[in-house]
Coordinates of C-alpha atoms in Angstrom, one line a residue:
Chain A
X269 CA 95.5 91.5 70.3
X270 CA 94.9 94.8 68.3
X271 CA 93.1 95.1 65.4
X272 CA 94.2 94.5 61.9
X273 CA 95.3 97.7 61.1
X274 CA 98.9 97.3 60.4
X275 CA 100.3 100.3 62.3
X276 CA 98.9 99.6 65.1
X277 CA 100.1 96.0 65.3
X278 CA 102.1 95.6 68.3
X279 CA 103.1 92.2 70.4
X280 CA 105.7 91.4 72.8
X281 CA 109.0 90.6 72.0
X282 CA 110.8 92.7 69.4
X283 CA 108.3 94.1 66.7
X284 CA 109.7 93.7 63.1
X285 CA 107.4 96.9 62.3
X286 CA 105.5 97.3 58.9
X287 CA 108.6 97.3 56.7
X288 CA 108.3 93.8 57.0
X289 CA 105.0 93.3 55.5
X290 CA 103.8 89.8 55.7
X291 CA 105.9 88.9 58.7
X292 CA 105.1 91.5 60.8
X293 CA 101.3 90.8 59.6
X294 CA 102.0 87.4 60.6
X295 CA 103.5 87.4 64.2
X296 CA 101.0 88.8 65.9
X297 CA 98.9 86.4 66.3
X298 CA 101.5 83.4 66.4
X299 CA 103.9 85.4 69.0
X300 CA 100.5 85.8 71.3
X301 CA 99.9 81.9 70.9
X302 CA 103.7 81.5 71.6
X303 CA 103.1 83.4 74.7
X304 CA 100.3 81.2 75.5
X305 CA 102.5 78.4 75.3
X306 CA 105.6 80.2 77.5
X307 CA 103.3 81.4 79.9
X308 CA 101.7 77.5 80.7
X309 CA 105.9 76.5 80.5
X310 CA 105.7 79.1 83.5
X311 CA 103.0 77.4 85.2
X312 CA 104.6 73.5 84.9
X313 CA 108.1 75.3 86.2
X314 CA 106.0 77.0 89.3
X315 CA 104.8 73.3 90.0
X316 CA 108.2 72.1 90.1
X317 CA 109.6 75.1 91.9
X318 CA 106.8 74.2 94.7
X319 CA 107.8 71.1 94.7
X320 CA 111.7 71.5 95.5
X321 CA 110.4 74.4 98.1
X322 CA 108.5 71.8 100.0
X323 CA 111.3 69.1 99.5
X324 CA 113.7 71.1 101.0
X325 CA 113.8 69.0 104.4
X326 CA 113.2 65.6 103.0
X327 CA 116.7 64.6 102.4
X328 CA 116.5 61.1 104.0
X329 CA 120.0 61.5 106.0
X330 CA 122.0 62.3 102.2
X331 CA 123.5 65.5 100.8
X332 CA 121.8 68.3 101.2
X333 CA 121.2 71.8 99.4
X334 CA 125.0 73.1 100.7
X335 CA 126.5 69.8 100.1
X336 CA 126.2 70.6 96.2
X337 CA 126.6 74.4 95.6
X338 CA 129.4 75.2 93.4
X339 CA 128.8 79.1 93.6
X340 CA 132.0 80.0 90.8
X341 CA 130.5 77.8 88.3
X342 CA 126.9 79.0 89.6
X343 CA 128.2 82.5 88.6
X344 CA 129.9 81.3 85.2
X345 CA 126.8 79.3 84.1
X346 CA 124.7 82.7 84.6
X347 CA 127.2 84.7 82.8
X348 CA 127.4 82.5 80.0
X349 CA 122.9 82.1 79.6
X350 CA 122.7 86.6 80.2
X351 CA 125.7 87.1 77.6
X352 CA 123.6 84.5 74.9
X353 CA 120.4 86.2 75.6
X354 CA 121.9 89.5 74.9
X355 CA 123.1 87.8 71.4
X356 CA 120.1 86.3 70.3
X357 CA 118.6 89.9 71.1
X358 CA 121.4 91.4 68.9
X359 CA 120.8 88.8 66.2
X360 CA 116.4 89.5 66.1
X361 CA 117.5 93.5 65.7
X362 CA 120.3 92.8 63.2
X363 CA 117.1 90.6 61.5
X364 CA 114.9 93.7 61.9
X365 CA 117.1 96.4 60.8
X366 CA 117.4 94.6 57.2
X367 CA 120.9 92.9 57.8
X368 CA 122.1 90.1 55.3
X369 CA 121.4 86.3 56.4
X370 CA 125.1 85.9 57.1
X371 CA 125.2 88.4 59.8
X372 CA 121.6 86.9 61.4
X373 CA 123.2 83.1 61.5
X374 CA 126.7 84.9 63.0
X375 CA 125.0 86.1 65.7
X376 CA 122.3 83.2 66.2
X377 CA 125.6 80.9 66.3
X378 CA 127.4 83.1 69.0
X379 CA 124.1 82.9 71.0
X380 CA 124.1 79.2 70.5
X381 CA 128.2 79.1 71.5
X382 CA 127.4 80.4 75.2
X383 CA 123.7 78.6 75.4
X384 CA 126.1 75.2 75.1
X385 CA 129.3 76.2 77.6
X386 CA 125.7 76.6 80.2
X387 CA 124.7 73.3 79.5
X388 CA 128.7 72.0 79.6
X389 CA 129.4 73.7 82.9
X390 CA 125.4 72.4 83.7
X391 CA 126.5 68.7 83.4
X392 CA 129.7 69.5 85.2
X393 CA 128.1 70.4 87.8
X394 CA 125.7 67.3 87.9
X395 CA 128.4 65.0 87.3
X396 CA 130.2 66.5 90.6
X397 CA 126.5 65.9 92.3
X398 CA 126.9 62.2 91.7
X399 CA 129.8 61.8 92.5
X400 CA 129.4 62.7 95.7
X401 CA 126.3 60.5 96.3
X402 CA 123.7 63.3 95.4
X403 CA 121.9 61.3 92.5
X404 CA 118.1 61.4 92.1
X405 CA 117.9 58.5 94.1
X406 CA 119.1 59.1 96.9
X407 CA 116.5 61.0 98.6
X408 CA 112.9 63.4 98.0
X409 CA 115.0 66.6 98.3
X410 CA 117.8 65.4 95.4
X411 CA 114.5 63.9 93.1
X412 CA 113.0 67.4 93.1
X413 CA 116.4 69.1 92.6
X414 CA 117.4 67.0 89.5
X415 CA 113.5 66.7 88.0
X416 CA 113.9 71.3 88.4
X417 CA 117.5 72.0 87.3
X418 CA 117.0 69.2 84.9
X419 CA 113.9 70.8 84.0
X420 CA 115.6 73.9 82.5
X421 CA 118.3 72.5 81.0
X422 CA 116.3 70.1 79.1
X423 CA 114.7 73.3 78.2
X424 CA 117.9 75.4 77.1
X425 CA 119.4 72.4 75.3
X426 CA 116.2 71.9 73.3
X427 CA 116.6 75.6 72.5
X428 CA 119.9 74.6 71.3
X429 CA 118.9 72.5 68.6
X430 CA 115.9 75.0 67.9
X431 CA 119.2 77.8 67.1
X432 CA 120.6 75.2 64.9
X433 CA 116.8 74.3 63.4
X434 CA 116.2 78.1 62.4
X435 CA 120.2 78.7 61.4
X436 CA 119.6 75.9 58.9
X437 CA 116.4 77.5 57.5
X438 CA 117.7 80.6 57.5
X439 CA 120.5 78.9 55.5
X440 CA 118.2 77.3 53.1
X441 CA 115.1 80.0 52.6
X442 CA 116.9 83.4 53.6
X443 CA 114.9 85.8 55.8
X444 CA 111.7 84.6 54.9
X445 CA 108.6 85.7 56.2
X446 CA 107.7 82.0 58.3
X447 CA 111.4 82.1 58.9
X448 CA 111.4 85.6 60.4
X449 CA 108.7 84.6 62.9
X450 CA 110.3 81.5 64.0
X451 CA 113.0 83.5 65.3
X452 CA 110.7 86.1 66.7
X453 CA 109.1 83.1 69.0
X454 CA 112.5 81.6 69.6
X455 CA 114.0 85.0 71.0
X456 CA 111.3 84.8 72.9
X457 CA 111.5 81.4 74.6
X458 CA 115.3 82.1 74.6
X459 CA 114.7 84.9 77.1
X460 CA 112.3 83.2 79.3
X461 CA 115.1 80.7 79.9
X462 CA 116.6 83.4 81.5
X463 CA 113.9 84.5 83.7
X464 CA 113.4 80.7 85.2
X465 CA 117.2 80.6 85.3
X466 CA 116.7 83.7 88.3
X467 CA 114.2 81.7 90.0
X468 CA 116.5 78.9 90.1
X469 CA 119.7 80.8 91.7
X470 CA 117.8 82.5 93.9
X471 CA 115.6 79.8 95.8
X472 CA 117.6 76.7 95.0
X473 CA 121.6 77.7 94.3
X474 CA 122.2 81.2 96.6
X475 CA 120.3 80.2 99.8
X476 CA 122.6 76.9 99.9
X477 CA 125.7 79.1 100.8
X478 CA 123.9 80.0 104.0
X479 CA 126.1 79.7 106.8
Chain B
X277 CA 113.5 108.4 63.9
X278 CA 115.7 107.2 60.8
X279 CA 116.5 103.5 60.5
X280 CA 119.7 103.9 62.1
X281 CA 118.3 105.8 65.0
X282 CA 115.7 102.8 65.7
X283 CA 118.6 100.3 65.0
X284 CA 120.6 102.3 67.6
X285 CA 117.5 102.6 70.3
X286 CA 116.4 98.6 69.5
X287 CA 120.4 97.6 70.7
X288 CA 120.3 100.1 73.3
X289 CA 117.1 98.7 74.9
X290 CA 119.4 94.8 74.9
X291 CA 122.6 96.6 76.5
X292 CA 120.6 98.5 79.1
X293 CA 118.2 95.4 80.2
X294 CA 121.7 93.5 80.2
X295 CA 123.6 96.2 82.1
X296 CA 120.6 95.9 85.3
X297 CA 120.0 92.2 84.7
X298 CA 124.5 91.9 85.0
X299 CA 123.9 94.6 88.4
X300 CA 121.3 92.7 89.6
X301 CA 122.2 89.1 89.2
X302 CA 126.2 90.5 90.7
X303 CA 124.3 92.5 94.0
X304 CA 122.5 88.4 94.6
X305 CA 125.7 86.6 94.5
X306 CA 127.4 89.7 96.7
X307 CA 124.7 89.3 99.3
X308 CA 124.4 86.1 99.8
X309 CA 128.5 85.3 99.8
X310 CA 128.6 87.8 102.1
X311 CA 125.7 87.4 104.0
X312 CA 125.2 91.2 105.8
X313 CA 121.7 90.9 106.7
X314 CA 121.5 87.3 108.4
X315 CA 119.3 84.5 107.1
X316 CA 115.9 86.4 107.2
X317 CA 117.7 89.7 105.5
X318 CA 119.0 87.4 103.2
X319 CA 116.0 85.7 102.0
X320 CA 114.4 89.0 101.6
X321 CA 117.2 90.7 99.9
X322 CA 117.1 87.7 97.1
X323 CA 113.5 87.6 96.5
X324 CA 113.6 91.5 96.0
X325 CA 116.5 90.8 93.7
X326 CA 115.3 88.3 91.9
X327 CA 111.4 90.2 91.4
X328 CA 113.6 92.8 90.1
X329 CA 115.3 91.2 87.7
X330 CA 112.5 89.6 86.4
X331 CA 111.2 92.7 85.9
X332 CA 114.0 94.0 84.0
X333 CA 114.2 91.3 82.1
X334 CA 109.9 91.1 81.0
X335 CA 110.8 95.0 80.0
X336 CA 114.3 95.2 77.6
X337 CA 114.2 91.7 76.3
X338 CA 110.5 90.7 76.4
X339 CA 109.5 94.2 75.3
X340 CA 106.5 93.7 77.8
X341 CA 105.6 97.6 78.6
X342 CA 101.7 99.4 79.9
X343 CA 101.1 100.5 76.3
X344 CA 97.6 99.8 75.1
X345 CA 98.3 97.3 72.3
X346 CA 100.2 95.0 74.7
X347 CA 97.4 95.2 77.8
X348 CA 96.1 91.5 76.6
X349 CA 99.4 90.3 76.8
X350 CA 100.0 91.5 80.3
X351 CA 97.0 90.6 81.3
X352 CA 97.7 87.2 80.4
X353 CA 101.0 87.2 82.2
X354 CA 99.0 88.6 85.0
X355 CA 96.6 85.9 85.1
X356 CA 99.1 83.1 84.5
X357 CA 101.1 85.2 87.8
X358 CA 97.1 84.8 90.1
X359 CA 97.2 80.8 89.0
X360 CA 101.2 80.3 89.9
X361 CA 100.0 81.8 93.2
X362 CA 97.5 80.2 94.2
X363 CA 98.6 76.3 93.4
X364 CA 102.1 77.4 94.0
X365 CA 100.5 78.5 97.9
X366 CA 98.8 75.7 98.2
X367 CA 100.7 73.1 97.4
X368 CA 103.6 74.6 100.2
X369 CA 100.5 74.8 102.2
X370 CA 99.0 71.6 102.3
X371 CA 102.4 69.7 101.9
X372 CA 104.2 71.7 104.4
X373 CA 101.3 71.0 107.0
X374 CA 101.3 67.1 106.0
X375 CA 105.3 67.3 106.4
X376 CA 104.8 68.8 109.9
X377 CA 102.5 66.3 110.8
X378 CA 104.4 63.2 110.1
X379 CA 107.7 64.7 111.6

């Protein structure tokens, strides 16, 4: 962290800049103690990543990685979580360029609308898992599947009522200053949804269409 | 810059980090549907991939960037990074070994 002389404030995620006077005073330090949080987040998903990496062979005779792969709605689910990360980013500039509330909840609620067909196709997909014998159960290789996938979309649904949380505020208070940071931090745990999402279809959903 | 310069060049930061992270994410899904470099190619090609896109994605929609005032933030991203690696390593390490050795 800098020091507190505003201009040269500067944290990650979008900077509100010093038009913003107390918020952008404000989110320094909270967005670095955010990032303290996202970045320990990070470490509990490594320890589950680790996990399923190691699990890979223990599937006690039951379905395996290939068995479960639904690649189309693989591809749909990471459409839908990019296309509502670019939103929410759409929404935190229309907040910092000085658009009305109205516009700010419009574009929260359109990130929220795609963040929720991910979680629908999501528990499609797990559904269609069970069905075909691949519950939790079943073997080490399915616990450490459920407990990572699961993992994140516990994660992104949580963020889903977080949306609806800072829409309401928004609603109540208008762009105030607490209100303007809370949506700093939640564009930012929005996007690192994004980056654990990557990890996932690239060591747990692509190498399962291995032939 | 006026406002609506900055307004334009915040946006344009979102579309470009989502036009790479949508390149990115399609080249994955190509490669491994397609499968042109055999299983080994494969893996490789996906973790490059996928260290790419994170990348991407830390620098247009975290706004993480080698400017001074963000250093302690990378540098805690760095050091979270050295701490993944080495209980991530170890536990495929020791695990993987135990795994062998009950086969």
């Amino acid at each position: 962290m800098t020091t507190s002389t505003s201009h040269l404030q500067s944290h990650p995620g979008l900077n509100l800049g010093a038009a913003h006077g107390q918020a952008h005073a404000d989110a320094e330090p909270v967005v670095f103690g955010f990032w303290i949080f996202l970045m320990s987040d990070l470490v509990t998903f490594a320890m589950f990543f680790a996990v399923y990496a190691t699990s890979l062979q223990a599937t006690a005779g039951g379905p395996g990685n290939a068995d479960i792969v639904d690649v189309t709605s693989i591809a749909l689910q990471t459409g839908a979580l990019l296309v509502s990360s670019l939103l929410f980013g759409i929404a935190t500039v229309a907040m910092k360029h000085g658009s009305a509330a109205r516009t700010v909840i419009f574009w929260l609620i359109a990130s929220l609308a795609f963040g929720l067909c991910f979680l629908g196709l999501e528990v499609r997909d797990f559904i269609d898992a069970a069905d075909k014998g691949a519950v939790p159960m079943r073997s080490g290789y399915l616990s450490a599947f459920w407990a990572l996938v699961g993992l994140h979309g516990l994660h992104v649904a949580v963020g889903s009522v977080m949306i609806l949380v800072v829409c309401t505020q928004i609603a109540f208070f208008g762009l105030a200053s607490d209100v303007k940071t809370r949506v700093l931090r939640l564009g930012l745990y929005w996007h690192f949804l994004d980056i654990i999402w990557i990890g996932i279809f690239s060591v747990v959903f692509l190498p399962g269409l291995l032939t | 810059m006026s406002d609506k310069n900055k307004r334009a060049h915040d946006l344009r930061m979102y579309f470009t980090g989502f036009g790479l992270a949508v390149t990115l994410t399609a080249l994955s899904f190509l490669t491994a549907i397609l499968q042109p470099f055999g299983p080994v190619g494969l893996f490789a090609s996906l973790a490059v991939l996928a260290i790419a896109q994170v990348i991407v994605h830390f620098r247009f929609f975290l706004h993480i960037d080698l400017s001074r005032q963000k250093r302690e933030d990378l540098q805690l991203i760095l050091f979270t990074v050295l701490i993944i690696a080495i209980m991530v390593a170890g536990t495929v390490w020791v695990l993987g070994n135990l795994m062998t050795r009950m086969m």
